[in-house]
Amino acid sequence: MEMDVVNLVQPLEELMADARLVELCELQRTGDEVLDVISLSENQHSDILAWMLDAKEGHGQGDEILRDLLISASVQASSGYSGLDGRGTTARFFAAWTPSRIRTSSFGAAFTARELGMSASERVDLFVIDAHNKFIMLIENKSGAVHREDQLDLYRDSFNKALASNPRLREYDQIYIALDRKFNGEDSASRPSASSGCILDTTG
């Protein structure tokens, strides 16, 4: 019996990450991909994303949008072309948070914050904070702009220092995501700071 369970793990993970399952979940939704049909500045784009990722907002999708983002990042993190250093916090998080765990977990306690500053000159576009699942996700959103490695590394290092100085947040896992509307999904290892965070396409 135990052997049968072990043999089911990999097929189950493949099912939970399958794009066709995501498509089936999409059939429950209404509305269009609004970010593809309107032109927004980077700040406006981030404002919309913050609203969408917050399960308590009025979009009617609950935590499903955040769940889809996490599954997409999990698939990217486990792919052969992610470029992630397996010792980093993002890689370690997604090693534990597989697609099946994400698909069957609740993220209703998560909330988003915009432009939180770690110093006067460092303001990350989006934070997703989940006190129930004990993680903080930093999202640097580029809508029509280019990611810079020095900027992403500075944000990561400054946030690590901020967490280390706050005993309430030390136990939280850290995830670093860079959103890029022009990313084609095939060369993430060559992207800035790819070893510490996931680079994701936001057009799909």
Short mmCIF file of N, CA, C and O in Angstrom, two decimals, residues 29-129:
data_model
loop_
_atom_site.label_atom_id
_atom_site.label_comp_id
_atom_site.label_asym_id
_atom_site.label_seq_id
_atom_site.Cartn_x
_atom_site.Cartn_y
_atom_site.Cartn_z
N ARG A 29 -14.63 31.14 -14.13
CA ARG A 29 -14.49 32.59 -14.00
C ARG A 29 -15.28 33.33 -15.07
O ARG A 29 -15.62 32.79 -16.11
N THR A 30 -15.53 34.59 -14.79
CA THR A 30 -16.14 35.48 -15.77
C THR A 30 -15.21 36.66 -16.00
O THR A 30 -14.37 36.98 -15.17
N GLY A 31 -15.36 37.33 -17.13
CA GLY A 31 -14.54 38.51 -17.40
C GLY A 31 -13.38 38.19 -18.31
O GLY A 31 -13.01 37.04 -18.54
N ASP A 32 -12.79 39.25 -18.87
CA ASP A 32 -11.67 39.13 -19.79
C ASP A 32 -10.35 39.40 -19.07
O ASP A 32 -10.32 39.80 -17.92
N GLU A 33 -9.25 39.17 -19.79
CA GLU A 33 -7.93 39.52 -19.28
C GLU A 33 -7.78 41.03 -19.43
O GLU A 33 -7.28 41.53 -20.43
N VAL A 34 -8.19 41.76 -18.42
CA VAL A 34 -8.29 43.21 -18.53
C VAL A 34 -6.94 43.86 -18.79
O VAL A 34 -6.85 44.88 -19.48
N LEU A 35 -5.85 43.29 -18.25
CA LEU A 35 -4.54 43.92 -18.43
C LEU A 35 -4.03 43.80 -19.86
O LEU A 35 -3.08 44.49 -20.23
N ASP A 36 -4.66 42.94 -20.66
CA ASP A 36 -4.27 42.81 -22.06
C ASP A 36 -5.02 43.78 -22.97
O ASP A 36 -4.66 43.94 -24.14
N VAL A 37 -6.08 44.39 -22.48
CA VAL A 37 -6.91 45.23 -23.36
C VAL A 37 -6.89 46.70 -22.98
O VAL A 37 -7.51 47.51 -23.65
N ILE A 38 -6.18 47.05 -21.91
CA ILE A 38 -6.04 48.45 -21.55
C ILE A 38 -4.57 48.78 -21.35
O ILE A 38 -3.76 47.92 -21.05
N SER A 39 -4.23 50.05 -21.55
CA SER A 39 -2.85 50.49 -21.41
C SER A 39 -2.70 51.22 -20.08
O SER A 39 -3.40 52.19 -19.80
N LEU A 40 -1.79 50.71 -19.23
CA LEU A 40 -1.61 51.26 -17.90
C LEU A 40 -0.16 51.64 -17.67
O LEU A 40 0.75 51.02 -18.24
N SER A 41 0.06 52.62 -16.82
CA SER A 41 1.41 52.90 -16.38
C SER A 41 1.86 51.78 -15.44
O SER A 41 1.05 50.97 -14.99
N GLU A 42 3.14 51.74 -15.11
CA GLU A 42 3.64 50.69 -14.22
C GLU A 42 2.95 50.74 -12.87
O GLU A 42 2.58 49.70 -12.31
N ASN A 43 2.78 51.94 -12.30
CA ASN A 43 2.12 52.07 -11.00
C ASN A 43 0.66 51.63 -11.06
O ASN A 43 0.17 50.96 -10.15
N GLN A 44 -0.03 52.01 -12.14
CA GLN A 44 -1.42 51.59 -12.28
C GLN A 44 -1.51 50.07 -12.44
O GLN A 44 -2.40 49.43 -11.88
N HIS A 45 -0.59 49.53 -13.19
CA HIS A 45 -0.53 48.08 -13.38
C HIS A 45 -0.35 47.37 -12.04
O HIS A 45 -1.02 46.38 -11.74
N SER A 46 0.55 47.90 -11.21
CA SER A 46 0.80 47.30 -9.89
C SER A 46 -0.41 47.45 -8.98
O SER A 46 -0.70 46.56 -8.18
N ASP A 47 -1.10 48.58 -9.08
CA ASP A 47 -2.31 48.77 -8.28
C ASP A 47 -3.36 47.71 -8.61
O ASP A 47 -4.02 47.15 -7.71
N ILE A 48 -3.53 47.44 -9.91
CA ILE A 48 -4.48 46.42 -10.34
C ILE A 48 -4.06 45.04 -9.84
O ILE A 48 -4.88 44.26 -9.33
N LEU A 49 -2.77 44.73 -9.94
CA LEU A 49 -2.29 43.44 -9.46
C LEU A 49 -2.51 43.27 -7.97
O LEU A 49 -2.90 42.20 -7.50
N ALA A 50 -2.26 44.34 -7.20
CA ALA A 50 -2.48 44.28 -5.75
C ALA A 50 -3.94 43.98 -5.45
O ALA A 50 -4.24 43.17 -4.56
N TRP A 51 -4.83 44.60 -6.17
CA TRP A 51 -6.27 44.37 -5.98
C TRP A 51 -6.63 42.93 -6.34
O TRP A 51 -7.37 42.26 -5.62
N MET A 52 -6.06 42.42 -7.44
CA MET A 52 -6.38 41.07 -7.89
C MET A 52 -5.85 40.00 -6.94
O MET A 52 -6.48 38.96 -6.75
N LEU A 53 -4.68 40.24 -6.35
CA LEU A 53 -4.05 39.23 -5.50
C LEU A 53 -4.63 39.19 -4.09
O LEU A 53 -4.34 38.26 -3.34
N ASP A 54 -5.44 40.16 -3.74
CA ASP A 54 -6.05 40.20 -2.41
C ASP A 54 -7.39 39.47 -2.44
O ASP A 54 -8.33 39.90 -3.11
N ALA A 55 -7.47 38.36 -1.72
CA ALA A 55 -8.67 37.52 -1.75
C ALA A 55 -9.90 38.22 -1.22
O ALA A 55 -11.04 37.84 -1.54
N LYS A 56 -9.71 39.27 -0.43
CA LYS A 56 -10.84 39.94 0.22
C LYS A 56 -11.41 41.08 -0.62
O LYS A 56 -12.39 41.69 -0.23
N GLU A 57 -10.79 41.35 -1.77
CA GLU A 57 -11.29 42.42 -2.63
C GLU A 57 -12.52 41.97 -3.41
O GLU A 57 -12.87 40.79 -3.40
N GLY A 58 -13.14 42.90 -4.13
CA GLY A 58 -14.44 42.64 -4.74
C GLY A 58 -14.42 42.03 -6.12
O GLY A 58 -15.43 42.10 -6.83
N HIS A 59 -13.31 41.43 -6.54
CA HIS A 59 -13.26 40.83 -7.88
C HIS A 59 -14.00 39.50 -7.95
O HIS A 59 -14.24 38.99 -9.04
N GLY A 60 -14.33 38.92 -6.81
CA GLY A 60 -15.13 37.70 -6.80
C GLY A 60 -14.34 36.42 -7.05
O GLY A 60 -14.93 35.34 -7.14
N GLN A 61 -13.02 36.51 -7.16
CA GLN A 61 -12.21 35.32 -7.43
C GLN A 61 -11.61 34.72 -6.17
O GLN A 61 -10.94 33.68 -6.24
N GLY A 62 -11.81 35.36 -5.03
CA GLY A 62 -11.25 34.85 -3.80
C GLY A 62 -9.73 34.77 -3.89
O GLY A 62 -9.08 35.69 -4.40
N ASP A 63 -9.16 33.65 -3.43
CA ASP A 63 -7.70 33.50 -3.45
C ASP A 63 -7.20 32.77 -4.70
O ASP A 63 -6.03 32.39 -4.77
N GLU A 64 -8.08 32.59 -5.70
CA GLU A 64 -7.70 31.81 -6.87
C GLU A 64 -6.61 32.48 -7.71
O GLU A 64 -5.77 31.81 -8.30
N ILE A 65 -6.61 33.81 -7.77
CA ILE A 65 -5.60 34.51 -8.56
C ILE A 65 -4.22 34.34 -7.92
O ILE A 65 -3.23 34.06 -8.61
N LEU A 66 -4.16 34.50 -6.61
CA LEU A 66 -2.90 34.28 -5.91
C LEU A 66 -2.46 32.83 -6.06
O LEU A 66 -1.27 32.55 -6.26
N ARG A 67 -3.40 31.91 -5.98
CA ARG A 67 -3.06 30.49 -6.13
C ARG A 67 -2.46 30.23 -7.51
O ARG A 67 -1.46 29.51 -7.64
N ASP A 68 -3.06 30.81 -8.56
CA ASP A 68 -2.53 30.61 -9.91
C ASP A 68 -1.11 31.17 -10.04
O ASP A 68 -0.25 30.56 -10.71
N LEU A 69 -0.85 32.32 -9.42
CA LEU A 69 0.49 32.90 -9.47
C LEU A 69 1.49 31.98 -8.78
O LEU A 69 2.60 31.74 -9.29
N LEU A 70 1.12 31.45 -7.62
CA LEU A 70 2.00 30.56 -6.89
C LEU A 70 2.27 29.27 -7.65
O LEU A 70 3.41 28.77 -7.68
N ILE A 71 1.25 28.71 -8.29
CA ILE A 71 1.45 27.49 -9.08
C ILE A 71 2.36 27.77 -10.26
O ILE A 71 3.27 26.99 -10.58
N SER A 72 2.15 28.90 -10.93
CA SER A 72 3.00 29.27 -12.06
C SER A 72 4.45 29.40 -11.61
O SER A 72 5.38 28.91 -12.29
N ALA A 73 4.66 30.04 -10.46
CA ALA A 73 6.02 30.19 -9.94
C ALA A 73 6.60 28.85 -9.51
O ALA A 73 7.80 28.59 -9.69
N SER A 74 5.77 27.97 -8.94
CA SER A 74 6.22 26.65 -8.53
C SER A 74 6.69 25.83 -9.72
O SER A 74 7.73 25.17 -9.68
N VAL A 75 5.92 25.88 -10.81
CA VAL A 75 6.28 25.17 -12.03
C VAL A 75 7.60 25.73 -12.58
O VAL A 75 8.49 24.99 -12.99
N GLN A 76 7.71 27.07 -12.58
CA GLN A 76 8.94 27.69 -13.07
C GLN A 76 10.14 27.29 -12.21
O GLN A 76 11.22 26.99 -12.71
N ALA A 77 9.94 27.29 -10.89
CA ALA A 77 11.03 26.99 -9.97
C ALA A 77 11.54 25.57 -10.13
O ALA A 77 12.73 25.31 -9.94
N SER A 78 10.66 24.65 -10.48
CA SER A 78 11.07 23.24 -10.60
C SER A 78 11.50 22.88 -12.01
O SER A 78 11.91 21.74 -12.25
N SER A 79 11.42 23.84 -12.93
CA SER A 79 11.79 23.55 -14.31
C SER A 79 13.31 23.53 -14.46
O SER A 79 14.06 24.06 -13.64
N GLY A 80 13.76 22.96 -15.53
CA GLY A 80 15.20 22.88 -15.77
C GLY A 80 15.80 24.19 -16.23
O GLY A 80 17.02 24.30 -16.34
N TYR A 81 14.98 25.19 -16.55
CA TYR A 81 15.50 26.45 -17.07
C TYR A 81 15.26 27.63 -16.14
O TYR A 81 15.37 28.78 -16.53
N SER A 82 14.90 27.37 -14.89
CA SER A 82 14.58 28.47 -13.98
C SER A 82 15.80 29.28 -13.60
O SER A 82 15.71 30.49 -13.37
N GLY A 83 16.95 28.63 -13.49
CA GLY A 83 18.15 29.34 -13.07
C GLY A 83 18.26 29.54 -11.58
O GLY A 83 19.23 30.13 -11.09
N LEU A 84 17.28 29.07 -10.81
CA LEU A 84 17.29 29.28 -9.36
C LEU A 84 18.41 28.49 -8.69
O LEU A 84 18.66 27.34 -9.03
N ASP A 85 19.04 29.13 -7.73
CA ASP A 85 19.99 28.45 -6.86
C ASP A 85 19.17 27.69 -5.81
O ASP A 85 18.40 28.30 -5.06
N GLY A 86 19.32 26.39 -5.75
CA GLY A 86 18.50 25.58 -4.85
C GLY A 86 18.65 25.93 -3.39
O GLY A 86 17.81 25.54 -2.57
N ARG A 87 19.69 26.68 -3.03
CA ARG A 87 19.90 27.05 -1.63
C ARG A 87 19.15 28.33 -1.25
O ARG A 87 19.06 28.67 -0.08
N GLY A 88 18.61 29.05 -2.23
CA GLY A 88 17.94 30.31 -1.96
C GLY A 88 16.55 30.11 -1.37
O GLY A 88 15.96 29.03 -1.44
N THR A 89 16.01 31.18 -0.80
CA THR A 89 14.72 31.09 -0.11
C THR A 89 13.57 30.78 -1.07
O THR A 89 12.65 30.05 -0.71
N THR A 90 13.61 31.34 -2.28
CA THR A 90 12.53 31.08 -3.25
C THR A 90 12.52 29.61 -3.65
O THR A 90 11.46 28.97 -3.67
N ALA A 91 13.69 29.06 -3.96
CA ALA A 91 13.76 27.65 -4.36
C ALA A 91 13.34 26.74 -3.21
O ALA A 91 12.63 25.74 -3.43
N ARG A 92 13.76 27.07 -2.00
CA ARG A 92 13.40 26.23 -0.86
C ARG A 92 11.89 26.27 -0.59
O ARG A 92 11.28 25.26 -0.24
N PHE A 93 11.29 27.45 -0.76
CA PHE A 93 9.85 27.57 -0.55
C PHE A 93 9.10 26.66 -1.53
O PHE A 93 8.22 25.90 -1.12
N PHE A 94 9.44 26.74 -2.80
CA PHE A 94 8.68 25.96 -3.79
C PHE A 94 9.05 24.49 -3.79
O PHE A 94 8.31 23.67 -4.34
N ALA A 95 10.17 24.13 -3.18
CA ALA A 95 10.46 22.71 -2.99
C ALA A 95 9.46 22.11 -2.00
O ALA A 95 9.06 20.95 -2.11
N ALA A 96 9.05 22.92 -1.02
CA ALA A 96 8.06 22.48 -0.02
C ALA A 96 6.64 22.71 -0.49
O ALA A 96 5.74 21.91 -0.21
N TRP A 97 6.42 23.81 -1.22
CA TRP A 97 5.08 24.15 -1.70
C TRP A 97 4.95 23.68 -3.15
O TRP A 97 5.11 24.44 -4.09
N THR A 98 4.60 22.41 -3.30
CA THR A 98 4.40 21.81 -4.61
C THR A 98 3.04 22.25 -5.17
O THR A 98 2.19 22.78 -4.44
N PRO A 99 2.80 22.07 -6.48
CA PRO A 99 1.50 22.43 -7.04
C PRO A 99 0.32 21.81 -6.31
O PRO A 99 -0.72 22.45 -6.12
N SER A 100 0.45 20.54 -5.86
CA SER A 100 -0.67 19.90 -5.18
C SER A 100 -0.94 20.57 -3.83
O SER A 100 -2.10 20.74 -3.43
N ARG A 101 0.12 20.95 -3.13
CA ARG A 101 -0.09 21.62 -1.84
C ARG A 101 -0.71 23.00 -2.05
O ARG A 101 -1.62 23.39 -1.30
N ILE A 102 -0.24 23.71 -3.07
CA ILE A 102 -0.80 25.03 -3.35
C ILE A 102 -2.27 24.91 -3.75
O ILE A 102 -3.12 25.67 -3.28
N ARG A 103 -2.56 23.95 -4.61
CA ARG A 103 -3.94 23.79 -5.13
C ARG A 103 -4.93 23.48 -4.02
O ARG A 103 -6.10 23.85 -4.09
N THR A 104 -4.46 22.80 -2.96
CA THR A 104 -5.37 22.35 -1.91
C THR A 104 -5.26 23.18 -0.63
O THR A 104 -5.82 22.79 0.40
N SER A 105 -4.56 24.30 -0.69
CA SER A 105 -4.41 25.16 0.49
C SER A 105 -5.24 26.42 0.34
O SER A 105 -5.60 26.83 -0.77
N SER A 106 -5.55 27.03 1.47
CA SER A 106 -6.27 28.30 1.47
C SER A 106 -5.30 29.47 1.66
O SER A 106 -4.40 29.41 2.50
N PHE A 107 -5.51 30.52 0.87
CA PHE A 107 -4.71 31.73 0.98
C PHE A 107 -5.61 32.93 1.29
O PHE A 107 -5.29 34.07 0.98
N GLY A 108 -6.74 32.62 1.92
CA GLY A 108 -7.71 33.66 2.25
C GLY A 108 -7.21 34.68 3.25
O GLY A 108 -7.75 35.78 3.34
N ALA A 109 -6.17 34.33 4.01
CA ALA A 109 -5.63 35.26 5.00
C ALA A 109 -4.61 36.21 4.41
O ALA A 109 -4.17 37.14 5.09
N ALA A 110 -4.20 35.98 3.17
CA ALA A 110 -3.16 36.80 2.55
C ALA A 110 -3.70 38.19 2.22
O ALA A 110 -4.87 38.37 1.88
N PHE A 111 -2.83 39.17 2.34
CA PHE A 111 -3.19 40.53 1.92
C PHE A 111 -2.00 41.14 1.19
O PHE A 111 -0.87 40.68 1.30
N THR A 112 -2.28 42.18 0.42
CA THR A 112 -1.24 42.81 -0.37
C THR A 112 -0.98 44.23 0.12
O THR A 112 -1.85 44.89 0.68
N ALA A 113 0.24 44.67 -0.09
CA ALA A 113 0.64 46.04 0.24
C ALA A 113 1.43 46.59 -0.93
O ALA A 113 2.16 45.86 -1.60
N ARG A 114 1.27 47.87 -1.18
CA ARG A 114 1.94 48.52 -2.31
C ARG A 114 3.04 49.45 -1.83
O ARG A 114 2.89 50.17 -0.85
N GLU A 115 4.16 49.43 -2.58
CA GLU A 115 5.23 50.41 -2.39
C GLU A 115 5.73 50.49 -0.95
O GLU A 115 5.93 51.58 -0.42
N LEU A 116 5.91 49.34 -0.31
CA LEU A 116 6.48 49.36 1.03
C LEU A 116 7.96 49.68 0.92
O LEU A 116 8.69 49.05 0.15
N GLY A 117 8.42 50.66 1.70
CA GLY A 117 9.81 51.08 1.63
C GLY A 117 10.65 50.46 2.72
O GLY A 117 10.28 50.50 3.89
N MET A 118 11.76 49.86 2.33
CA MET A 118 12.72 49.35 3.30
C MET A 118 13.73 50.43 3.65
O MET A 118 14.42 50.35 4.65
N SER A 119 13.83 51.44 2.79
CA SER A 119 14.61 52.63 3.07
C SER A 119 14.03 53.73 2.19
O SER A 119 13.11 53.49 1.41
N ALA A 120 14.58 54.92 2.30
CA ALA A 120 14.02 56.05 1.55
C ALA A 120 14.10 55.83 0.04
O ALA A 120 13.26 56.31 -0.71
N SER A 121 15.09 55.05 -0.42
CA SER A 121 15.30 54.87 -1.86
C SER A 121 14.88 53.51 -2.38
O SER A 121 15.01 53.25 -3.58
N GLU A 122 14.37 52.65 -1.52
CA GLU A 122 14.03 51.29 -1.92
C GLU A 122 12.56 51.03 -1.65
O GLU A 122 12.14 50.91 -0.52
N ARG A 123 11.80 50.92 -2.72
CA ARG A 123 10.38 50.68 -2.58
C ARG A 123 9.97 49.57 -3.54
O ARG A 123 9.97 49.75 -4.75
N VAL A 124 9.65 48.41 -2.98
CA VAL A 124 9.24 47.26 -3.79
C VAL A 124 7.79 47.45 -4.23
O VAL A 124 6.95 47.92 -3.47
N ASP A 125 7.49 47.05 -5.46
CA ASP A 125 6.17 47.29 -6.03
C ASP A 125 5.05 46.65 -5.22
O ASP A 125 4.03 47.29 -4.93
N LEU A 126 5.21 45.38 -4.87
CA LEU A 126 4.12 44.64 -4.21
C LEU A 126 4.67 43.69 -3.15
O LEU A 126 5.70 43.05 -3.37
N PHE A 127 3.95 43.61 -2.04
CA PHE A 127 4.20 42.59 -1.04
C PHE A 127 2.92 41.79 -0.88
O PHE A 127 1.84 42.36 -0.78
N VAL A 128 3.04 40.47 -0.84
CA VAL A 128 1.92 39.61 -0.45
C VAL A 128 2.33 38.95 0.87
O VAL A 128 3.35 38.26 0.92
N ILE A 129 1.54 39.18 1.90
CA ILE A 129 1.86 38.70 3.23
C ILE A 129 0.76 37.74 3.69
O ILE A 129 -0.41 38.11 3.71
#
